[in-house]
CSV table of C-alpha atoms in Angstrom, one decimal:
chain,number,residue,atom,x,y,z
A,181,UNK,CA,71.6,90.1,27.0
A,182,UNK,CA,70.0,90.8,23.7
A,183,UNK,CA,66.2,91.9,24.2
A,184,UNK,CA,65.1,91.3,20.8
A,185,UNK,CA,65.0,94.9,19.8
A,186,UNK,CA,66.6,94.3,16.5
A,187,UNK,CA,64.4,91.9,14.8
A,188,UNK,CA,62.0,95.1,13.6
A,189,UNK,CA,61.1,94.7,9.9
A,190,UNK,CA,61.1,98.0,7.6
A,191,UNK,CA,57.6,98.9,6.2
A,192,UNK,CA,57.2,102.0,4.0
A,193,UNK,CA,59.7,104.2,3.7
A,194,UNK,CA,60.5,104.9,7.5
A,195,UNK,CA,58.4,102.9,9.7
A,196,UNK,CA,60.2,99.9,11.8
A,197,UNK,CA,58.0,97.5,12.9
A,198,UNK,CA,58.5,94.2,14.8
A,199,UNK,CA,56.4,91.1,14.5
A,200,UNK,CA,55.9,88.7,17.0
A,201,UNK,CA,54.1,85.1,17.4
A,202,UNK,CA,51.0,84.6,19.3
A,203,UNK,CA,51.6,80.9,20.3
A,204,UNK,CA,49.2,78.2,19.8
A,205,UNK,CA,47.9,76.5,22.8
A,206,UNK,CA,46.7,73.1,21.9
A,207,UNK,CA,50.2,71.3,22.1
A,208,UNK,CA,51.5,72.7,25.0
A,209,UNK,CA,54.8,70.3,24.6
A,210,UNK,CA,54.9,71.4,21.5
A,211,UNK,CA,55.5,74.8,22.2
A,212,UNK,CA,59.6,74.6,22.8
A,213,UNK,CA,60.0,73.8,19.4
A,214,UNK,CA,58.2,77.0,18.6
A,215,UNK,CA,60.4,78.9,20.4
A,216,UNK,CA,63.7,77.5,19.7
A,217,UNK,CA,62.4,78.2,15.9
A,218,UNK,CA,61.0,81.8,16.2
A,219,UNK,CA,64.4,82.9,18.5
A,220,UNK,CA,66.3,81.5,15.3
A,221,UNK,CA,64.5,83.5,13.1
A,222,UNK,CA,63.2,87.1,12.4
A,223,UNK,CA,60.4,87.0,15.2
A,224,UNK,CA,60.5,89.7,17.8
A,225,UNK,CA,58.4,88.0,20.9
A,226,UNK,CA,56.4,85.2,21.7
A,227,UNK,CA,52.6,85.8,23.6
A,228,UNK,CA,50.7,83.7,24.8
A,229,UNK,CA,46.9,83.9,26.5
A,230,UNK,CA,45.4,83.3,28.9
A,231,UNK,CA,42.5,81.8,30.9
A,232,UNK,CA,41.4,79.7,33.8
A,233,UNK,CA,39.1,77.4,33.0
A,234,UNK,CA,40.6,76.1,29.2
A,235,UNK,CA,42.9,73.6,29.0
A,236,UNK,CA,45.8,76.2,27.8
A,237,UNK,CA,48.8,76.4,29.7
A,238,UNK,CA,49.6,78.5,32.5
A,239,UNK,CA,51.4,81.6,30.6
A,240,UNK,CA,53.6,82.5,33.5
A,241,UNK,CA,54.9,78.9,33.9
A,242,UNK,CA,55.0,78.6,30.4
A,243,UNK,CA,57.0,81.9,29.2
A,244,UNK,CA,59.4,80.6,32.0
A,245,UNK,CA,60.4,77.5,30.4
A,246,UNK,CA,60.3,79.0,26.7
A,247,UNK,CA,62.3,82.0,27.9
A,248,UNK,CA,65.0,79.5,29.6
A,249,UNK,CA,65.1,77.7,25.7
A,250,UNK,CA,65.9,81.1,23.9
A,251,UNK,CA,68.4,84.0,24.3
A,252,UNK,CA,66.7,86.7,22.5
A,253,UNK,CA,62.6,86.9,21.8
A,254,UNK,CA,60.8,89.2,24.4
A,255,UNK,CA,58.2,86.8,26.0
A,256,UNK,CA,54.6,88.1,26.6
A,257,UNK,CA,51.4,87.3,28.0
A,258,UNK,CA,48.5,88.2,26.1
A,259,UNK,CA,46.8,89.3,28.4
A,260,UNK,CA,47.4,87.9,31.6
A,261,UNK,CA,44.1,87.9,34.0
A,262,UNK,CA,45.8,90.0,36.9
A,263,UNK,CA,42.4,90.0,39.1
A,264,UNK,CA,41.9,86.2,39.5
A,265,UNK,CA,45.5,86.3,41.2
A,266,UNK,CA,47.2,87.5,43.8
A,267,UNK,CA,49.4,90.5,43.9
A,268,UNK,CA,52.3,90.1,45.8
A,269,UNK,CA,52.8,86.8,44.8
A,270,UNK,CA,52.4,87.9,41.0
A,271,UNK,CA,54.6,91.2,41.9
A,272,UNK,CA,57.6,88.6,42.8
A,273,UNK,CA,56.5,85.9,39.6
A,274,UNK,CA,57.1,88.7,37.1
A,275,UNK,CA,59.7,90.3,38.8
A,276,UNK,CA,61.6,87.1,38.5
A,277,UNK,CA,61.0,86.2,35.5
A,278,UNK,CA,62.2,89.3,33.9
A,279,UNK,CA,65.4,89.4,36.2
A,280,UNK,CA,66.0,86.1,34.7
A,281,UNK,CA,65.6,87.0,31.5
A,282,UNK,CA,67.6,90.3,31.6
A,283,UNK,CA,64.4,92.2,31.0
A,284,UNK,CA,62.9,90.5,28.2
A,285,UNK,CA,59.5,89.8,29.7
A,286,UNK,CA,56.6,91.7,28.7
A,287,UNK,CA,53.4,91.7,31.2
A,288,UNK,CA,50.4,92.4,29.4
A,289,UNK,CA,47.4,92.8,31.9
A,290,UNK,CA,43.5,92.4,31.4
A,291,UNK,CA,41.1,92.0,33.7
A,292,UNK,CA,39.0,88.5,32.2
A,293,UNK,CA,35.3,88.3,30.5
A,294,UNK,CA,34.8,85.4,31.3
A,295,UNK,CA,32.5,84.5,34.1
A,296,UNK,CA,33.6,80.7,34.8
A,297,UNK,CA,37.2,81.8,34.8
A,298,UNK,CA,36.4,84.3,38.0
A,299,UNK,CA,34.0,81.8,39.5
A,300,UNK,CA,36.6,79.1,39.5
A,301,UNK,CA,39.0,82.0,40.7
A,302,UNK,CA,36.8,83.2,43.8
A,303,UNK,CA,37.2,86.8,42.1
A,304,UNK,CA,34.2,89.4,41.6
A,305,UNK,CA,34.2,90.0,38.0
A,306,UNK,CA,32.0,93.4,39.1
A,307,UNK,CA,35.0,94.6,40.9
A,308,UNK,CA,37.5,93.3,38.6
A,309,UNK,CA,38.7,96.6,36.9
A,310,UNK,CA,38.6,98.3,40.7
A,311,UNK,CA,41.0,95.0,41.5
A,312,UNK,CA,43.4,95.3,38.6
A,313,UNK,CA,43.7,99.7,39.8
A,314,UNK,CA,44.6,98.4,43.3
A,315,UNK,CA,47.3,95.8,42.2
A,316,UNK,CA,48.9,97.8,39.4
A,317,UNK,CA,49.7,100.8,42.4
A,318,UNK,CA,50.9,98.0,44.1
A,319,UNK,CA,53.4,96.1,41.7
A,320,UNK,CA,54.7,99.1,40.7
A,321,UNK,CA,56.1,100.0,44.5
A,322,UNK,CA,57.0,96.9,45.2
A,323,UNK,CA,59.1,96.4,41.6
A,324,UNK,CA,60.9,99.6,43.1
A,325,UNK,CA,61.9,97.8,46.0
A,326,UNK,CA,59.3,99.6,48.5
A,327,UNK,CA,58.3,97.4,51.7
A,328,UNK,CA,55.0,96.2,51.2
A,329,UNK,CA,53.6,97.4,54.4
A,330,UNK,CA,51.2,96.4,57.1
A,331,UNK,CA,54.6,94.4,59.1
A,332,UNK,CA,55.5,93.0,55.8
A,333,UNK,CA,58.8,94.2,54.1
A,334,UNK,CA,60.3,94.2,50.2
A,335,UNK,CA,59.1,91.8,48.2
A,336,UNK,CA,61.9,90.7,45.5
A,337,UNK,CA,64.4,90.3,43.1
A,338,UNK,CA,64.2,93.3,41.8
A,339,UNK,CA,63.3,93.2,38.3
A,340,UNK,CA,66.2,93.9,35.5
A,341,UNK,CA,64.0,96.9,33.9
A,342,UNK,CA,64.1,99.9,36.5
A,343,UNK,CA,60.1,100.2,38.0
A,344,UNK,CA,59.3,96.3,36.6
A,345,UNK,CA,58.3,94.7,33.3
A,346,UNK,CA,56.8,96.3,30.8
A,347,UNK,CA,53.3,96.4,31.1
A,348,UNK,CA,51.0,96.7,28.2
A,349,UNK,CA,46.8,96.6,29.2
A,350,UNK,CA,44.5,95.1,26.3
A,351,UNK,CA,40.7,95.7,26.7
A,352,UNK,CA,38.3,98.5,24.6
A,353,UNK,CA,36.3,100.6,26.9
A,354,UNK,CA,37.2,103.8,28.6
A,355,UNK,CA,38.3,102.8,31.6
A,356,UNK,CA,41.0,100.2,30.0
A,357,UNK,CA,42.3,102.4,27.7
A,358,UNK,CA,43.0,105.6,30.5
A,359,UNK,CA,44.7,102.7,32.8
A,360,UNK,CA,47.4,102.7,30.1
A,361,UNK,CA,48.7,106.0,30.9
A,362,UNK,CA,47.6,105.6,35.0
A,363,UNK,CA,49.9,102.6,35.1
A,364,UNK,CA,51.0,100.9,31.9
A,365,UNK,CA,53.6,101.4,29.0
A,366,UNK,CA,51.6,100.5,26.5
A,367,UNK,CA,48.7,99.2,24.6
A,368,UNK,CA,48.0,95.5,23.1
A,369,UNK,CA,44.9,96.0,20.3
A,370,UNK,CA,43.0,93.1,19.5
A,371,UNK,CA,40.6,95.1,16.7
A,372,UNK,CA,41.6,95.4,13.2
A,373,UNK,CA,43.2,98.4,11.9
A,374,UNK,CA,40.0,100.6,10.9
A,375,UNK,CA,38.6,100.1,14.6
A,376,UNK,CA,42.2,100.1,16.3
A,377,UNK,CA,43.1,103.5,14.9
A,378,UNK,CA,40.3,105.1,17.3
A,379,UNK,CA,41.7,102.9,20.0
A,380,UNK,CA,45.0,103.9,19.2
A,381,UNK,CA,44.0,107.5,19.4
A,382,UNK,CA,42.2,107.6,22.8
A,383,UNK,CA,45.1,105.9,24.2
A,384,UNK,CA,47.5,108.6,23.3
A,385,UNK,CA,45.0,111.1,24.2
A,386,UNK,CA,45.2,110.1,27.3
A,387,UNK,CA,48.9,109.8,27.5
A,388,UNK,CA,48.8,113.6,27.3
A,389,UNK,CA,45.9,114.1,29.5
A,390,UNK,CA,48.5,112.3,32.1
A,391,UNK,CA,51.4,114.0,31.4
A,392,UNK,CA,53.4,111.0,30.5
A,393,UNK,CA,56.3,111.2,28.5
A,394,UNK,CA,57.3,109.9,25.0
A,395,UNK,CA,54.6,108.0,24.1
A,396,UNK,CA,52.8,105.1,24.5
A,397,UNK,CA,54.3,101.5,23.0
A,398,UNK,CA,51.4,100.3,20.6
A,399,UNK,CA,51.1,96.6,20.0
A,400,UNK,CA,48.4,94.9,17.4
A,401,UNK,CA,47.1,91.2,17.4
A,402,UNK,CA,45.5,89.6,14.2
A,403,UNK,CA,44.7,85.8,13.7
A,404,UNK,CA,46.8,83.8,10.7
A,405,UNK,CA,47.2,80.3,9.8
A,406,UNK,CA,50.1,79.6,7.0
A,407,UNK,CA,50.3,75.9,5.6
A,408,UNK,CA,48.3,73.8,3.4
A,409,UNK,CA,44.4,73.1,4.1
A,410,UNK,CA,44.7,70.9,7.0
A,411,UNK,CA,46.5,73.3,8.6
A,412,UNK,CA,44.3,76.0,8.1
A,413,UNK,CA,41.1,74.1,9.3
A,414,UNK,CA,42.8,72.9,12.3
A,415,UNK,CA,43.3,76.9,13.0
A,416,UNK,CA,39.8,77.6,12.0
A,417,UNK,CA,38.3,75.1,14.5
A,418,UNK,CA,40.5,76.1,17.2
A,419,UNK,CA,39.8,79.0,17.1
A,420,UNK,CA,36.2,79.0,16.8
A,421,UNK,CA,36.4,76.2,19.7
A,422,UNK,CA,38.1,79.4,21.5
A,423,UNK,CA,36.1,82.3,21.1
A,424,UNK,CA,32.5,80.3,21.0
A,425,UNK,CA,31.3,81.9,24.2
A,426,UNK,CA,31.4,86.0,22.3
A,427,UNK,CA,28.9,84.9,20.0
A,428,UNK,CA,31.0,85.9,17.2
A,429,UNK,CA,33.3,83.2,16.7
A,430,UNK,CA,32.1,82.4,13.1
A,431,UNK,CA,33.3,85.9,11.8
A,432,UNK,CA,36.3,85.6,13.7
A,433,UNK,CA,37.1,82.3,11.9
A,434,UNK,CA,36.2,83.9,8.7
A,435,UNK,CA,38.5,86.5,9.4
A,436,UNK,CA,41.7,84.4,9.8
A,437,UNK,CA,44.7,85.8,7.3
A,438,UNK,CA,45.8,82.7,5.5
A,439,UNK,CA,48.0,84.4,2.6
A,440,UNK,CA,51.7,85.8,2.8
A,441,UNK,CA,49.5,88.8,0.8
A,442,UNK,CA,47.2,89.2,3.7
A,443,UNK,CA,49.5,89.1,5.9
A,444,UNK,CA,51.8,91.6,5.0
A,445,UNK,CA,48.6,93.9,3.7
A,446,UNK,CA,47.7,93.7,7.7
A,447,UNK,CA,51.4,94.6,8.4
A,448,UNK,CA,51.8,97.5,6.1
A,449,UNK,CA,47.7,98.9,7.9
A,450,UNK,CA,49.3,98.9,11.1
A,451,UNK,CA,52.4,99.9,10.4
A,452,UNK,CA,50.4,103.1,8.7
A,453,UNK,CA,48.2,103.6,12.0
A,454,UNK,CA,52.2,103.9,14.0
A,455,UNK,CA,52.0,101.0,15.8
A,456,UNK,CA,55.7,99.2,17.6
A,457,UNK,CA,54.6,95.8,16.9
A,458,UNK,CA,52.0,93.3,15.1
A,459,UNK,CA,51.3,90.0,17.1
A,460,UNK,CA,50.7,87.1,14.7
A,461,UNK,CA,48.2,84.7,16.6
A,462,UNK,CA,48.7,81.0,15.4
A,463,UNK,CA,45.9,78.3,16.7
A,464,UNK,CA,46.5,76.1,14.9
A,465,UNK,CA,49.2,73.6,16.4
A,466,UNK,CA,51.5,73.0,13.3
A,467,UNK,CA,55.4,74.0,14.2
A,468,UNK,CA,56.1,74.7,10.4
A,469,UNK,CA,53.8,77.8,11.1
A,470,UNK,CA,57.1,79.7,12.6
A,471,UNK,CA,59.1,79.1,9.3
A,472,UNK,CA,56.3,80.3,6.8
A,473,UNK,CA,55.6,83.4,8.6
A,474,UNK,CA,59.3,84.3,8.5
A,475,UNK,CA,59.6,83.5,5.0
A,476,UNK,CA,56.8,86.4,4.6
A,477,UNK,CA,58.6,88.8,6.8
C-alpha cells in the first residue's frame, strides 16, 4: 500500500518537502469529504488535534474512519494527549490502526495544558510528563510483541511498521524536546520558523547526545485560511474560540496565512530550516479549503 511518500513538493533547488492538512474540527461530518479531496490531490497527511473537553472529535476514532475513505495520505494526530489515556489499551488502538492502514498512521504524542481536560480525565497534570516516559517504554515493547507482564501476555496486532507507528512528540521545553530521541522519531513544531529553528536544533542535539541514528523526522504546523472573506473570519473566530484559554489568541488570529504568497513564503522558511513536512492547519470548516491549498502547491 502506498504511504503517501511521494506527494513531497520541490522547494529550492534540492529540498523535498511534503505538506499536509491540519483538519478543521467544527464539522466533524464534514471531514470525509476532506479526506476523499486531499487523498485526490497533492496533500501528504491529514492531522488532527486533540482535546477532552471541546467538542472536537475523538482523533483516534476519527483518523479511523478517514483512513478507511482514502488509500494513500498518512493520517496523524496532532498531538494526541497520551497521559489522560490508558496504555495498553492505546498500545493496541494504534497498533491497529496502523496495521489497517499498512503503516500509514502517524502518532504524534503531547502530554495536554489544559487543566479541565486532565480533571475530566482523572489524570495529574503535575505528573503528566513522568506518565507519558512510563507509557512510551511501554508501547514500544508491547508494539514488538513483548508480554506485557504482571500475568498478562502480548498485547496485539502487531503494527505494520517494525517497533509501532511513527511517533512524533510536539511541546517546547527541555524535557519534550530530549523525549524525542528517548522514545520518538521525530518532532512536530508548532512555533514559526525564526523560533522553530532553535527548537529544531536542540532536538537534533539531542539525537546525538542519544546516539540515535539518521536523524530526526522534523514536522512544522502554521495556521491558513484560503477562500473569500467569510471564509477567512469563520477561521479567525474558530480559531480564536480555540486558543482563548493561552491568553494569546488575538495574535494568533492575526497571524493566520491567508495568501497563496504567504503560504508558500512559510513553505520555502521551513523548507530552509530542513524540515520533512509543513502541516497546514485549516479551522475554518469550508471543504473548498483542500482545493485552494493544492492549487498553491
Amino acid at each position: 500500500m502506498n504511504t503517501g511518500l511521494n506527494a513531497g513538493h520541490t522547494i529550492g533547488s534540492h529540498h523535498r518537502l511534503d505538506v499536509g492538512i491540519g483538519l478543521p474540527i467544527g464539522d466533524p461530518a464534514a471531514l470525509l469529504t476532506w479526506a476523499r479531496r486531499a487523498d485526490a490531490g497533492p496533500i501528504s497527511t491529514l492531522g488532527l488535534l486533540d482535546r477532552l473537553v471541546h467538542d472536537n472529535p475523538e482523533p483516534l476514532v476519527a483518523l479511523s474512519v478517514l483512513a478507511g475513505a482514502t488509500s494513500r495520505v498518512r493520517v496523524q494526530t496532532e498531538v494526541l494527549l497520551a497521559p489522560l489515556r490508558g496504555t495498553a489499551l492505546l498500545a493496541k488502538q494504534a497498533g491497529t490502526l496502523d496495521r489497517m492502514t499498512g503503516g500509514r498512521l502517524v502518532l504524534g504524542l503531547g502530554v495536554g495544558g489544559r487543566a479541565d481536560d486532565h480533571l475530566a480525565a482523572g489524570t495529574d497534570p503535575r505528573t503528566r510528563g513522568r506518565l507519558l516516559d512510563e507509557q512510551m517504554a511501554l508501547m514500544r515493547r508491547l508494539w514488538a510483541g513483548e508480554a506485557y507482564g504482571e500475568g498478562a501476555g502480548a498485547i496485539g496486532p502487531a503494527p505494520a511498521r517494525a517497533g509501532g507507528p511513527q511517533v512524533l512528540f510536539g511541546g517546547f521545553k527541555p524535557a519534550a524536546l530530549e523525549r524525542v530521541a528517548r522514545f520518538g522519531d521525530g518532532f512536530l513544531a508548532a512555533a514559526p520558523p525564526s523560533w522553530a529553528d532553535g527548537l529544531f536544533d536542540t532536538v537534533r542535539g539531542f539525537w546525538k547526545e542519544y546516539g540515535r541514528a539518521g536523524e530526526p523526522r522534523l514536522v512544522a504546523q502554521v495556521n491558513v485560511a484560503l477562500g473569500p472573506p467569510d471564509v477567512l473570519d469563520d477561521a479567525r473566530s474558530r480559531l480564536h474560540a480555540y486558543y482563548a484559554f493561552t491568553g494569546m489568541a488575538d495574535r494568533m488570529a492575526e497571524g493566520l496565512l491567508t495568501t497563496p504568497a504567504a503560504i508558500r513564503a512559510a513553505l520555502s522558511a521551513y523548507a530552509g530550516l530542513g524540515v520533512h513536512e509543513v502541516m497546514l492547519y485549516c479551522y475554518g470548516v469550508d471543504p473548498d479549503q483542500v482545493d485552494r491549498l493544492a492549487d498553491v502547491l
